[in-house]
Tab-separated table of C-alpha atoms in Angstrom:
chain	number	residue	atom	x	y	z
A	12	MET	CA	31.260	24.139	-27.982
A	13	LYS	CA	29.234	20.932	-28.408
A	14	LYS	CA	30.898	19.475	-25.305
A	15	ILE	CA	29.918	22.507	-23.223
A	16	ILE	CA	26.274	22.296	-24.325
A	17	PHE	CA	26.249	18.554	-23.643
A	18	LEU	CA	27.741	19.025	-20.156
A	19	LEU	CA	25.280	21.817	-19.310
A	20	THR	CA	22.379	19.631	-20.401
A	21	ILE	CA	23.565	16.724	-18.267
A	22	ALA	CA	24.199	19.017	-15.277
A	23	SER	CA	20.727	20.565	-15.470
A	24	PHE	CA	19.144	17.128	-15.774
A	25	ILE	CA	20.979	15.906	-12.670
A	26	ALA	CA	20.097	19.088	-10.751
A	27	CYS	CA	16.386	18.733	-11.580
A	28	LYS	CA	16.351	15.088	-10.603
A	29	THR	CA	18.084	15.839	-7.298
A	30	LYS	CA	15.565	18.607	-6.483
A	31	LYS	CA	12.669	16.274	-7.269
A	32	GLN	CA	14.044	13.536	-5.004
A	33	ALA	CA	14.628	16.070	-2.224
A	34	ALA	CA	11.057	17.321	-2.528
A	35	GLU	CA	9.674	13.779	-2.375
A	36	THR	CA	11.648	12.926	0.740
A	37	ALA	CA	10.641	16.218	2.391
A	38	LEU	CA	6.919	15.387	2.193
A	39	PRO	CA	5.402	14.385	5.516
A	40	PRO	CA	4.193	10.796	5.827
A	41	PRO	CA	0.516	10.293	5.037
A	42	ALA	CA	-1.827	10.926	7.929
A	43	SER	CA	-2.739	7.827	9.845
A	44	THR	CA	-5.933	6.414	8.489
A	45	GLU	CA	-8.535	5.998	11.132
A	46	GLN	CA	-10.882	3.101	10.789
A	47	THR	CA	-14.024	4.207	9.002
A	48	SER	CA	-17.440	2.827	9.699
A	49	SER	CA	-18.723	0.092	7.448
A	50	THR	CA	-21.459	2.446	6.206
A	51	GLU	CA	-18.908	4.873	4.760
A	52	THR	CA	-16.880	2.214	2.985
A	53	SER	CA	-19.809	0.338	1.481
A	54	MET	CA	-21.896	3.303	0.310
A	55	GLY	CA	-21.123	6.083	-2.091
A	56	LYS	CA	-20.879	9.694	-1.042
A	57	THR	CA	-23.492	11.098	-3.419
A	58	LYS	CA	-27.239	10.603	-3.110
A	59	GLY	CA	-29.274	10.762	-6.278
A	60	LYS	CA	-32.413	9.526	-7.957
A	61	VAL	CA	-32.616	7.100	-10.875
A	62	SER	CA	-34.656	8.538	-13.719
A	63	HIS	CA	-36.029	7.294	-17.022
A	64	GLN	CA	-37.395	10.701	-18.073
A	65	TYR	CA	-35.005	10.995	-21.043
A	66	ARG	CA	-35.623	7.520	-22.543
A	67	ALA	CA	-37.627	8.957	-25.431
A	68	THR	CA	-34.658	11.104	-26.516
A	69	GLY	CA	-32.030	8.336	-26.386
A	70	CYS	CA	-30.827	8.213	-22.761
A	71	ALA	CA	-31.478	4.796	-21.286
A	72	THR	CA	-31.107	5.620	-17.590
A	73	VAL	CA	-29.765	8.719	-15.870
A	74	VAL	CA	-29.102	9.620	-12.259
A	75	ILE	CA	-30.073	13.090	-11.069
A	76	PHE	CA	-28.679	14.719	-7.932
A	77	MET	CA	-28.175	18.156	-6.399
A	78	LYS	CA	-24.743	19.666	-5.845
A	79	ASP	CA	-24.312	23.240	-4.615
A	80	ASN	CA	-27.991	23.949	-5.391
A	81	VAL	CA	-27.550	22.873	-9.014
A	82	GLU	CA	-29.270	19.841	-10.497
A	83	ILE	CA	-26.720	17.519	-12.110
A	84	THR	CA	-27.550	14.661	-14.448
A	85	VAL	CA	-25.099	11.819	-15.043
A	86	ILE	CA	-25.393	9.070	-17.610
A	87	PRO	CA	-23.995	5.798	-16.213
A	88	LYS	CA	-21.331	4.326	-18.499
A	89	ASP	CA	-22.392	0.791	-17.567
A	90	LYS	CA	-25.976	-0.296	-17.200
A	91	LEU	CA	-27.240	-0.247	-13.605
A	92	PRO	CA	-28.154	-3.619	-12.074
A	93	GLU	CA	-31.783	-4.506	-12.754
A	94	LYS	CA	-32.794	-4.151	-9.093
A	95	LEU	CA	-31.416	-0.569	-9.053
A	96	ASP	CA	-32.671	0.512	-12.495
A	97	VAL	CA	-36.058	1.575	-11.165
A	98	ASP	CA	-37.476	4.991	-12.019
A	99	GLY	CA	-37.562	7.201	-8.917
A	100	LEU	CA	-35.323	4.957	-6.783
A	101	GLU	CA	-32.927	6.895	-4.553
A	102	ILE	CA	-29.364	5.549	-4.505
A	103	TRP	CA	-25.986	6.303	-2.963
A	104	PHE	CA	-23.025	6.232	-5.333
A	105	ASP	CA	-19.620	7.618	-6.223
A	106	TYR	CA	-19.029	8.935	-9.702
A	107	LEU	CA	-16.148	9.799	-11.988
A	108	PRO	CA	-16.935	12.068	-14.974
A	109	LEU	CA	-15.744	10.537	-18.235
A	110	ARG	CA	-14.397	12.221	-21.331
A	111	MET	CA	-16.524	10.411	-23.867
A	112	HIS	CA	-19.409	11.315	-26.130
A	113	ASN	CA	-22.975	11.137	-24.913
A	114	PRO	CA	-25.076	8.334	-26.404
A	115	GLU	CA	-26.727	9.244	-29.729
A	116	GLY	CA	-29.668	11.601	-29.135
A	117	CYS	CA	-28.929	11.976	-25.419
A	118	ASN	CA	-28.130	15.585	-24.569
A	119	ALA	CA	-28.994	15.444	-20.878
A	120	GLY	CA	-26.020	15.451	-18.515
A	121	PHE	CA	-22.636	13.831	-18.998
A	122	PRO	CA	-21.300	10.257	-18.987
A	123	ALA	CA	-19.835	9.016	-15.712
A	124	GLU	CA	-18.583	5.824	-14.167
A	125	LEU	CA	-20.681	4.962	-11.125
A	126	THR	CA	-19.195	2.922	-8.290
A	127	ASN	CA	-20.332	1.878	-4.808
A	128	VAL	CA	-23.950	1.994	-5.957
A	129	LYS	CA	-26.373	1.054	-3.177
A	130	PRO	CA	-30.075	1.751	-2.648
A	131	ALA	CA	-30.828	4.522	-0.148
A	132	LYS	CA	-32.710	3.311	2.883
């Protein structure tokens, strides 16, 4: 009886692995990547405004932007460079929401990692 259960377990494992490999090989190759303009690669996709309006409550610097007609506030995980940490400055950036606690006393928005941060021109 133990041999039968062992053989069935091994057979199901092999069958699953074979199906997974078949599915991976059946996927079409990635679409050819067209050359993007230097503006797209050097700037983020989101435009927002640097704000210091929550400094009194414990948020050092936040970035506020609109998405689907909703105002969203992100708290940068790392401090912005000094030349970009100017209240009211519009910037382009990419962001990744983080699963971490907000800084003490800061209840506005959510922490995020900001990348490709550039001033808007």
